[in-house]
Amino acid sequence: MSYKTLLTVISDAEGALAPLNQTSTLASWFEAHIDALCLGVDRTQASYDYGMANSMLMQKSLQTAREEAAALQSFAEAHFARDDVPFSVSHAVSPLGEIARSVSRHGRFCDLMVLGKPYGKNASIEAEAIVEAGLFESAAPVLIVPHDDTLRGIPKSIVVGWNESAEALSAVRKALPFLKAAEIVHVAVIDPPRHSPNRSDPGGQLCQMLARHGVNCDVNVLCKSMPRTSDVLLRHMDDTASDLLVMGAYGHSRFREAILGGATRHILETTTKPVLMAH
């Protein structure tokens, strides 16, 4: 198994550089083809009454979105041509509320989606919607790349956040090309339940599965010594000098995580290293 089709989706030039750089690097490692979707976003709201300026404002917003998409396409094409990697770049205009449809149509046929971090000073207003569309609508794994840090080499040490959930197992399966290339994979189990069927060997079955794929891995049982599970995972990445975190995404509903918080949301907000997620 390898990644042969990589997709990146960009909607603004300021946050585009990190995912473009990362996608070029991955294409060289895996001898993969890059598909890039450049989105011009029409941010007017069709259901809102702008008065007499309504039609003029909507036409102006649509024209601006087209110009932004065309400029992003030129920027991406120049970037990939300079890196000498196989690529194709397309552009589209989408209303803010229809981003999921545009992203999912392209994402369903890729092996890995590479996106910028959806929160932070360089994140666009639609970045969160793009990430969630990738996770929920495309069924592809999503590699989240912070704006100031990308994978510059094959990750030698990787942390897997393991809680026996379907989301975590999906992320592990879809991260196999990275896991097989790593020198060591740390399966992090945080406060395993006392009455779990695997309480005597937490993470053991996962390690067995990975070992049969040639992955060198170990199990790290961690205590939840910090308020958030995500904080424990990020600290463990620092302790093990790991370059990549693999984890399931949105075990709870997006609404619950948006209102009450959750590991996925907090990781996306605070991580300073690349994270591979799958739902």
mmCIF file of N, CA and C in Angstrom, residues 99-198:
data_model
loop_
_atom_site.group_PDB
_atom_site.id
_atom_site.type_symbol
_atom_site.label_atom_id
_atom_site.label_comp_id
_atom_site.label_asym_id
_atom_site.label_seq_id
_atom_site.Cartn_x
_atom_site.Cartn_y
_atom_site.Cartn_z
ATOM 1 N N ILE A 99 -19.120 24.332 0.319
ATOM 2 C CA ILE A 99 -17.726 23.900 0.232
ATOM 3 C C ILE A 99 -17.609 22.383 0.342
ATOM 4 N N ALA A 100 -18.399 21.778 1.228
ATOM 5 C CA ALA A 100 -18.301 20.331 1.438
ATOM 6 C C ALA A 100 -18.536 19.567 0.150
ATOM 7 N N ARG A 101 -19.472 20.025 -0.660
ATOM 8 C CA ARG A 101 -19.777 19.324 -1.909
ATOM 9 C C ARG A 101 -18.589 19.408 -2.869
ATOM 10 N N SER A 102 -17.976 20.590 -2.969
ATOM 11 C CA SER A 102 -16.833 20.748 -3.875
ATOM 12 C C SER A 102 -15.649 19.905 -3.433
ATOM 13 N N VAL A 103 -15.378 19.913 -2.136
ATOM 14 C CA VAL A 103 -14.229 19.180 -1.620
ATOM 15 C C VAL A 103 -14.453 17.669 -1.722
ATOM 16 N N SER A 104 -15.638 17.208 -1.354
ATOM 17 C CA SER A 104 -15.892 15.767 -1.350
ATOM 18 C C SER A 104 -15.848 15.180 -2.752
ATOM 19 N N ARG A 105 -16.257 15.935 -3.743
ATOM 20 C CA ARG A 105 -16.262 15.437 -5.120
ATOM 21 C C ARG A 105 -14.849 15.098 -5.584
ATOM 22 N N HIS A 106 -13.878 15.871 -5.135
ATOM 23 C CA HIS A 106 -12.487 15.601 -5.478
ATOM 24 C C HIS A 106 -11.845 14.615 -4.495
ATOM 25 N N GLY A 107 -12.218 14.697 -3.229
ATOM 26 C CA GLY A 107 -11.552 13.916 -2.190
ATOM 27 C C GLY A 107 -11.837 12.434 -2.225
ATOM 28 N N ARG A 108 -12.945 12.040 -2.813
ATOM 29 C CA ARG A 108 -13.312 10.622 -2.822
ATOM 30 C C ARG A 108 -12.341 9.759 -3.609
ATOM 31 N N PHE A 109 -11.578 10.352 -4.484
ATOM 32 C CA PHE A 109 -10.723 9.570 -5.363
ATOM 33 C C PHE A 109 -9.243 9.793 -5.078
ATOM 34 N N CYS A 110 -8.928 10.317 -3.904
ATOM 35 C CA CYS A 110 -7.521 10.484 -3.532
ATOM 36 C C CYS A 110 -7.165 9.504 -2.420
ATOM 37 N N ASP A 111 -5.873 9.247 -2.267
ATOM 38 C CA ASP A 111 -5.388 8.369 -1.200
ATOM 39 C C ASP A 111 -5.099 9.135 0.083
ATOM 40 N N LEU A 112 -4.755 10.396 -0.063
ATOM 41 C CA LEU A 112 -4.421 11.229 1.098
ATOM 42 C C LEU A 112 -4.704 12.676 0.762
ATOM 43 N N MET A 113 -5.363 13.362 1.682
ATOM 44 C CA MET A 113 -5.630 14.780 1.524
ATOM 45 C C MET A 113 -4.690 15.558 2.444
ATOM 46 N N VAL A 114 -4.053 16.580 1.902
ATOM 47 C CA VAL A 114 -3.102 17.394 2.667
ATOM 48 C C VAL A 114 -3.672 18.801 2.797
ATOM 49 N N LEU A 115 -3.932 19.210 4.037
ATOM 50 C CA LEU A 115 -4.585 20.501 4.278
ATOM 51 C C LEU A 115 -3.840 21.288 5.342
ATOM 52 N N GLY A 116 -3.992 22.595 5.285
ATOM 53 C CA GLY A 116 -3.394 23.450 6.301
ATOM 54 C C GLY A 116 -4.169 23.386 7.607
ATOM 55 N N LYS A 117 -3.523 23.799 8.672
ATOM 56 C CA LYS A 117 -4.157 23.840 9.981
ATOM 57 C C LYS A 117 -5.349 24.796 9.949
ATOM 58 N N PRO A 118 -6.540 24.343 10.392
ATOM 59 C CA PRO A 118 -7.741 25.157 10.214
ATOM 60 C C PRO A 118 -7.921 26.276 11.234
ATOM 61 N N TYR A 119 -7.051 26.331 12.232
ATOM 62 C CA TYR A 119 -7.152 27.384 13.239
ATOM 63 C C TYR A 119 -5.797 28.074 13.375
ATOM 64 N N GLY A 120 -5.821 29.345 13.741
ATOM 65 C CA GLY A 120 -4.582 30.090 13.912
ATOM 66 C C GLY A 120 -4.616 31.375 13.108
ATOM 67 N N LYS A 121 -3.558 32.138 13.217
ATOM 68 C CA LYS A 121 -3.552 33.477 12.623
ATOM 69 C C LYS A 121 -3.582 33.455 11.100
ATOM 70 N N ASN A 122 -3.100 32.382 10.466
ATOM 71 C CA ASN A 122 -3.077 32.324 9.008
ATOM 72 C C ASN A 122 -4.237 31.536 8.418
ATOM 73 N N ALA A 123 -5.148 31.057 9.261
ATOM 74 C CA ALA A 123 -6.239 30.207 8.783
ATOM 75 C C ALA A 123 -7.369 31.068 8.209
ATOM 76 N N SER A 124 -7.898 30.655 7.069
ATOM 77 C CA SER A 124 -9.014 31.363 6.458
ATOM 78 C C SER A 124 -10.316 30.967 7.144
ATOM 79 N N ILE A 125 -11.357 31.728 6.878
ATOM 80 C CA ILE A 125 -12.644 31.484 7.537
ATOM 81 C C ILE A 125 -13.254 30.156 7.096
ATOM 82 N N GLU A 126 -12.906 29.691 5.895
ATOM 83 C CA GLU A 126 -13.484 28.446 5.388
ATOM 84 C C GLU A 126 -12.591 27.231 5.636
ATOM 85 N N ALA A 127 -11.433 27.411 6.294
ATOM 86 C CA ALA A 127 -10.493 26.308 6.486
ATOM 87 C C ALA A 127 -11.101 25.171 7.299
ATOM 88 N N GLU A 128 -11.859 25.496 8.325
ATOM 89 C CA GLU A 128 -12.491 24.460 9.145
ATOM 90 C C GLU A 128 -13.475 23.634 8.314
ATOM 91 N N ALA A 129 -14.258 24.306 7.481
ATOM 92 C CA ALA A 129 -15.232 23.595 6.644
ATOM 93 C C ALA A 129 -14.533 22.666 5.654
ATOM 94 N N ILE A 130 -13.381 23.071 5.145
ATOM 95 C CA ILE A 130 -12.628 22.240 4.202
ATOM 96 C C ILE A 130 -12.105 20.986 4.889
ATOM 97 N N VAL A 131 -11.552 21.142 6.098
ATOM 98 C CA VAL A 131 -11.035 19.988 6.843
ATOM 99 C C VAL A 131 -12.160 19.011 7.168
ATOM 100 N N GLU A 132 -13.283 19.517 7.657
ATOM 101 C CA GLU A 132 -14.393 18.639 8.014
ATOM 102 C C GLU A 132 -14.991 17.959 6.787
ATOM 103 N N ALA A 133 -15.012 18.652 5.658
ATOM 104 C CA ALA A 133 -15.494 18.023 4.425
ATOM 105 C C ALA A 133 -14.582 16.876 4.026
ATOM 106 N N GLY A 134 -13.272 17.076 4.193
ATOM 107 C CA GLY A 134 -12.334 16.004 3.883
ATOM 108 C C GLY A 134 -12.541 14.800 4.777
ATOM 109 N N LEU A 135 -12.739 15.022 6.060
ATOM 110 C CA LEU A 135 -12.874 13.922 7.015
ATOM 111 C C LEU A 135 -14.204 13.198 6.884
ATOM 112 N N PHE A 136 -15.286 13.947 6.700
ATOM 113 C CA PHE A 136 -16.617 13.341 6.755
ATOM 114 C C PHE A 136 -17.178 12.978 5.390
ATOM 115 N N GLU A 137 -16.864 13.744 4.368
ATOM 116 C CA GLU A 137 -17.498 13.545 3.069
ATOM 117 C C GLU A 137 -16.650 12.739 2.088
ATOM 118 N N SER A 138 -15.330 12.797 2.219
ATOM 119 C CA SER A 138 -14.481 12.140 1.222
ATOM 120 C C SER A 138 -14.049 10.741 1.632
ATOM 121 N N ALA A 139 -14.079 10.448 2.944
ATOM 122 C CA ALA A 139 -13.617 9.163 3.489
ATOM 123 C C ALA A 139 -12.122 8.966 3.302
ATOM 124 N N ALA A 140 -11.392 10.011 2.965
ATOM 125 C CA ALA A 140 -9.942 9.919 2.810
ATOM 126 C C ALA A 140 -9.262 10.349 4.107
ATOM 127 N N PRO A 141 -8.066 9.840 4.395
ATOM 128 C CA PRO A 141 -7.312 10.359 5.530
ATOM 129 C C PRO A 141 -6.855 11.784 5.233
ATOM 130 N N VAL A 142 -6.744 12.572 6.265
ATOM 131 C CA VAL A 142 -6.367 13.982 6.103
ATOM 132 C C VAL A 142 -5.105 14.255 6.921
ATOM 133 N N LEU A 143 -4.079 14.756 6.245
ATOM 134 C CA LEU A 143 -2.856 15.169 6.923
ATOM 135 C C LEU A 143 -2.935 16.669 7.164
ATOM 136 N N ILE A 144 -3.001 17.055 8.434
ATOM 137 C CA ILE A 144 -3.071 18.464 8.819
ATOM 138 C C ILE A 144 -1.656 18.985 9.011
ATOM 139 N N VAL A 145 -1.340 20.069 8.306
ATOM 140 C CA VAL A 145 0.017 20.606 8.335
ATOM 141 C C VAL A 145 0.008 21.995 8.971
ATOM 142 N N PRO A 146 0.703 22.173 10.107
ATOM 143 C CA PRO A 146 0.814 23.512 10.689
ATOM 144 C C PRO A 146 1.519 24.459 9.725
ATOM 145 N N HIS A 147 1.251 25.737 9.865
ATOM 146 C CA HIS A 147 1.774 26.706 8.912
ATOM 147 C C HIS A 147 3.283 26.870 9.000
ATOM 148 N N ASP A 148 3.874 26.540 10.149
ATOM 149 C CA ASP A 148 5.308 26.762 10.312
ATOM 150 C C ASP A 148 6.107 25.475 10.461
ATOM 151 N N ASP A 149 5.497 24.309 10.175
ATOM 152 C CA ASP A 149 6.223 23.049 10.334
ATOM 153 C C ASP A 149 5.622 21.993 9.419
ATOM 154 N N THR A 150 6.462 21.420 8.553
ATOM 155 C CA THR A 150 6.021 20.333 7.688
ATOM 156 C C THR A 150 6.979 19.162 7.861
ATOM 157 N N LEU A 151 6.575 18.001 7.356
ATOM 158 C CA LEU A 151 7.444 16.830 7.383
ATOM 159 C C LEU A 151 8.508 17.008 6.305
ATOM 160 N N ARG A 152 9.755 17.165 6.714
ATOM 161 C CA ARG A 152 10.845 17.379 5.766
ATOM 162 C C ARG A 152 11.561 16.087 5.405
ATOM 163 N N GLY A 153 11.244 15.026 6.125
ATOM 164 C CA GLY A 153 11.791 13.709 5.845
ATOM 165 C C GLY A 153 10.795 12.665 6.295
ATOM 166 N N ILE A 154 11.031 11.407 5.916
ATOM 167 C CA ILE A 154 10.148 10.341 6.379
ATOM 168 C C ILE A 154 10.143 10.343 7.906
ATOM 169 N N PRO A 155 8.974 10.398 8.561
ATOM 170 C CA PRO A 155 8.950 10.432 10.027
ATOM 171 C C PRO A 155 9.627 9.199 10.618
ATOM 172 N N LYS A 156 10.615 9.416 11.460
ATOM 173 C CA LYS A 156 11.321 8.296 12.083
ATOM 174 C C LYS A 156 10.573 7.773 13.305
ATOM 175 N N SER A 157 9.883 8.674 13.994
ATOM 176 C CA SER A 157 9.138 8.296 15.190
ATOM 177 C C SER A 157 7.717 8.841 15.070
ATOM 178 N N ILE A 158 6.734 7.965 15.288
ATOM 179 C CA ILE A 158 5.330 8.343 15.147
ATOM 180 C C ILE A 158 4.569 7.921 16.397
ATOM 181 N N VAL A 159 3.662 8.766 16.844
ATOM 182 C CA VAL A 159 2.765 8.431 17.951
ATOM 183 C C VAL A 159 1.383 8.132 17.386
ATOM 184 N N VAL A 160 0.804 7.008 17.798
ATOM 185 C CA VAL A 160 -0.563 6.650 17.435
ATOM 186 C C VAL A 160 -1.435 6.790 18.686
ATOM 187 N N GLY A 161 -2.448 7.632 18.626
ATOM 188 C CA GLY A 161 -3.406 7.746 19.727
ATOM 189 C C GLY A 161 -4.425 6.628 19.622
ATOM 190 N N TRP A 162 -4.391 5.680 20.560
ATOM 191 C CA TRP A 162 -5.208 4.474 20.448
ATOM 192 C C TRP A 162 -6.203 4.379 21.597
ATOM 193 N N ASN A 163 -7.493 4.297 21.248
ATOM 194 C CA ASN A 163 -8.546 4.131 22.257
ATOM 195 C C ASN A 163 -9.551 3.050 21.856
ATOM 196 N N GLU A 164 -9.145 2.178 20.927
ATOM 197 C CA GLU A 164 -9.963 1.054 20.447
ATOM 198 C C GLU A 164 -11.194 1.490 19.660
ATOM 199 N N SER A 165 -11.289 2.742 19.268
ATOM 200 C CA SER A 165 -12.459 3.214 18.531
ATOM 201 C C SER A 165 -12.328 2.899 17.048
ATOM 202 N N ALA A 166 -13.464 2.907 16.364
ATOM 203 C CA ALA A 166 -13.461 2.687 14.913
ATOM 204 C C ALA A 166 -12.689 3.797 14.206
ATOM 205 N N GLU A 167 -12.787 5.026 14.737
ATOM 206 C CA GLU A 167 -12.083 6.142 14.119
ATOM 207 C C GLU A 167 -10.572 5.963 14.231
ATOM 208 N N ALA A 168 -10.099 5.524 15.402
ATOM 209 C CA ALA A 168 -8.664 5.321 15.593
ATOM 210 C C ALA A 168 -8.135 4.205 14.698
ATOM 211 N N LEU A 169 -8.906 3.122 14.579
ATOM 212 C CA LEU A 169 -8.480 2.007 13.728
ATOM 213 C C LEU A 169 -8.448 2.424 12.264
ATOM 214 N N SER A 170 -9.426 3.217 11.835
ATOM 215 C CA SER A 170 -9.431 3.726 10.469
ATOM 216 C C SER A 170 -8.197 4.567 10.201
ATOM 217 N N ALA A 171 -7.816 5.420 11.159
ATOM 218 C CA ALA A 171 -6.630 6.258 10.991
ATOM 219 C C ALA A 171 -5.371 5.408 10.879
ATOM 220 N N VAL A 172 -5.272 4.361 11.697
ATOM 221 C CA VAL A 172 -4.085 3.495 11.657
ATOM 222 C C VAL A 172 -3.976 2.799 10.305
ATOM 223 N N ARG A 173 -5.072 2.247 9.832
ATOM 224 C CA ARG A 173 -5.047 1.550 8.540
ATOM 225 C C ARG A 173 -4.624 2.499 7.414
ATOM 226 N N LYS A 174 -5.146 3.705 7.441
ATOM 227 C CA LYS A 174 -4.868 4.652 6.359
ATOM 228 C C LYS A 174 -3.497 5.317 6.497
ATOM 229 N N ALA A 175 -2.867 5.156 7.656
ATOM 230 C CA ALA A 175 -1.530 5.714 7.867
ATOM 231 C C ALA A 175 -0.427 4.695 7.631
ATOM 232 N N LEU A 176 -0.763 3.492 7.189
ATOM 233 C CA LEU A 176 0.226 2.414 7.054
ATOM 234 C C LEU A 176 1.456 2.793 6.228
ATOM 235 N N PRO A 177 1.343 3.518 5.129
ATOM 236 C CA PRO A 177 2.567 3.897 4.406
ATOM 237 C C PRO A 177 3.566 4.666 5.267
ATOM 238 N N PHE A 178 3.066 5.542 6.154
ATOM 239 C CA PHE A 178 3.944 6.247 7.076
ATOM 240 C C PHE A 178 4.472 5.303 8.157
ATOM 241 N N LEU A 179 3.587 4.488 8.720
ATOM 242 C CA LEU A 179 3.960 3.624 9.833
ATOM 243 C C LEU A 179 5.013 2.602 9.410
ATOM 244 N N LYS A 180 4.879 2.044 8.217
ATOM 245 C CA LYS A 180 5.827 1.033 7.741
ATOM 246 C C LYS A 180 7.203 1.628 7.471
ATOM 247 N N ALA A 181 7.248 2.917 7.145
ATOM 248 C CA ALA A 181 8.525 3.564 6.849
ATOM 249 C C ALA A 181 9.221 4.099 8.100
ATOM 250 N N ALA A 182 8.499 4.190 9.225
ATOM 251 C CA ALA A 182 9.076 4.764 10.446
ATOM 252 C C ALA A 182 10.020 3.782 11.123
ATOM 253 N N GLU A 183 10.957 4.329 11.880
ATOM 254 C CA GLU A 183 11.859 3.485 12.673
ATOM 255 C C GLU A 183 11.149 2.913 13.889
ATOM 256 N N ILE A 184 10.261 3.696 14.490
ATOM 257 C CA ILE A 184 9.528 3.247 15.678
ATOM 258 C C ILE A 184 8.161 3.922 15.716
ATOM 259 N N VAL A 185 7.151 3.160 16.080
ATOM 260 C CA VAL A 185 5.791 3.675 16.251
ATOM 261 C C VAL A 185 5.384 3.441 17.695
ATOM 262 N N HIS A 186 4.993 4.501 18.378
ATOM 263 C CA HIS A 186 4.572 4.427 19.776
ATOM 264 C C HIS A 186 3.048 4.425 19.841
ATOM 265 N N VAL A 187 2.472 3.320 20.242
ATOM 266 C CA VAL A 187 1.025 3.224 20.408
ATOM 267 C C VAL A 187 0.686 3.747 21.801
ATOM 268 N N ALA A 188 0.082 4.919 21.861
ATOM 269 C CA ALA A 188 -0.208 5.574 23.140
ATOM 270 C C ALA A 188 -1.625 5.242 23.589
ATOM 271 N N VAL A 189 -1.728 4.589 24.750
ATOM 272 C CA VAL A 189 -3.023 4.242 25.334
ATOM 273 C C VAL A 189 -3.152 5.026 26.638
ATOM 274 N N ILE A 190 -4.152 5.890 26.718
ATOM 275 C CA ILE A 190 -4.300 6.770 27.881
ATOM 276 C C ILE A 190 -5.413 6.245 28.777
ATOM 277 N N ASP A 191 -5.048 5.928 30.018
ATOM 278 C CA ASP A 191 -6.007 5.422 31.010
ATOM 279 C C ASP A 191 -6.936 4.358 30.426
ATOM 280 N N PRO A 192 -6.409 3.200 30.036
ATOM 281 C CA PRO A 192 -7.286 2.152 29.486
ATOM 282 C C PRO A 192 -8.339 1.744 30.502
ATOM 283 N N PRO A 193 -9.567 1.489 30.064
ATOM 284 C CA PRO A 193 -10.650 1.140 31.001
ATOM 285 C C PRO A 193 -10.340 -0.155 31.734
ATOM 286 N N ARG A 194 -10.675 -0.183 33.016
ATOM 287 C CA ARG A 194 -10.355 -1.348 33.854
ATOM 288 C C ARG A 194 -11.117 -2.595 33.424
ATOM 289 N N HIS A 195 -12.289 -2.431 32.861
ATOM 290 C CA HIS A 195 -13.122 -3.583 32.534
ATOM 291 C C HIS A 195 -13.109 -3.900 31.043
ATOM 292 N N SER A 196 -12.137 -3.366 30.337
ATOM 293 C CA SER A 196 -12.021 -3.671 28.915
ATOM 294 C C SER A 196 -11.580 -5.121 28.713
ATOM 295 N N PRO A 197 -12.042 -5.783 27.653
ATOM 296 C CA PRO A 197 -11.580 -7.152 27.375
ATOM 297 C C PRO A 197 -10.068 -7.232 27.183
ATOM 298 N N ASN A 198 -9.445 -6.097 26.818
ATOM 299 C CA ASN A 198 -8.002 -6.077 26.591
ATOM 300 C C ASN A 198 -7.245 -5.400 27.731
#
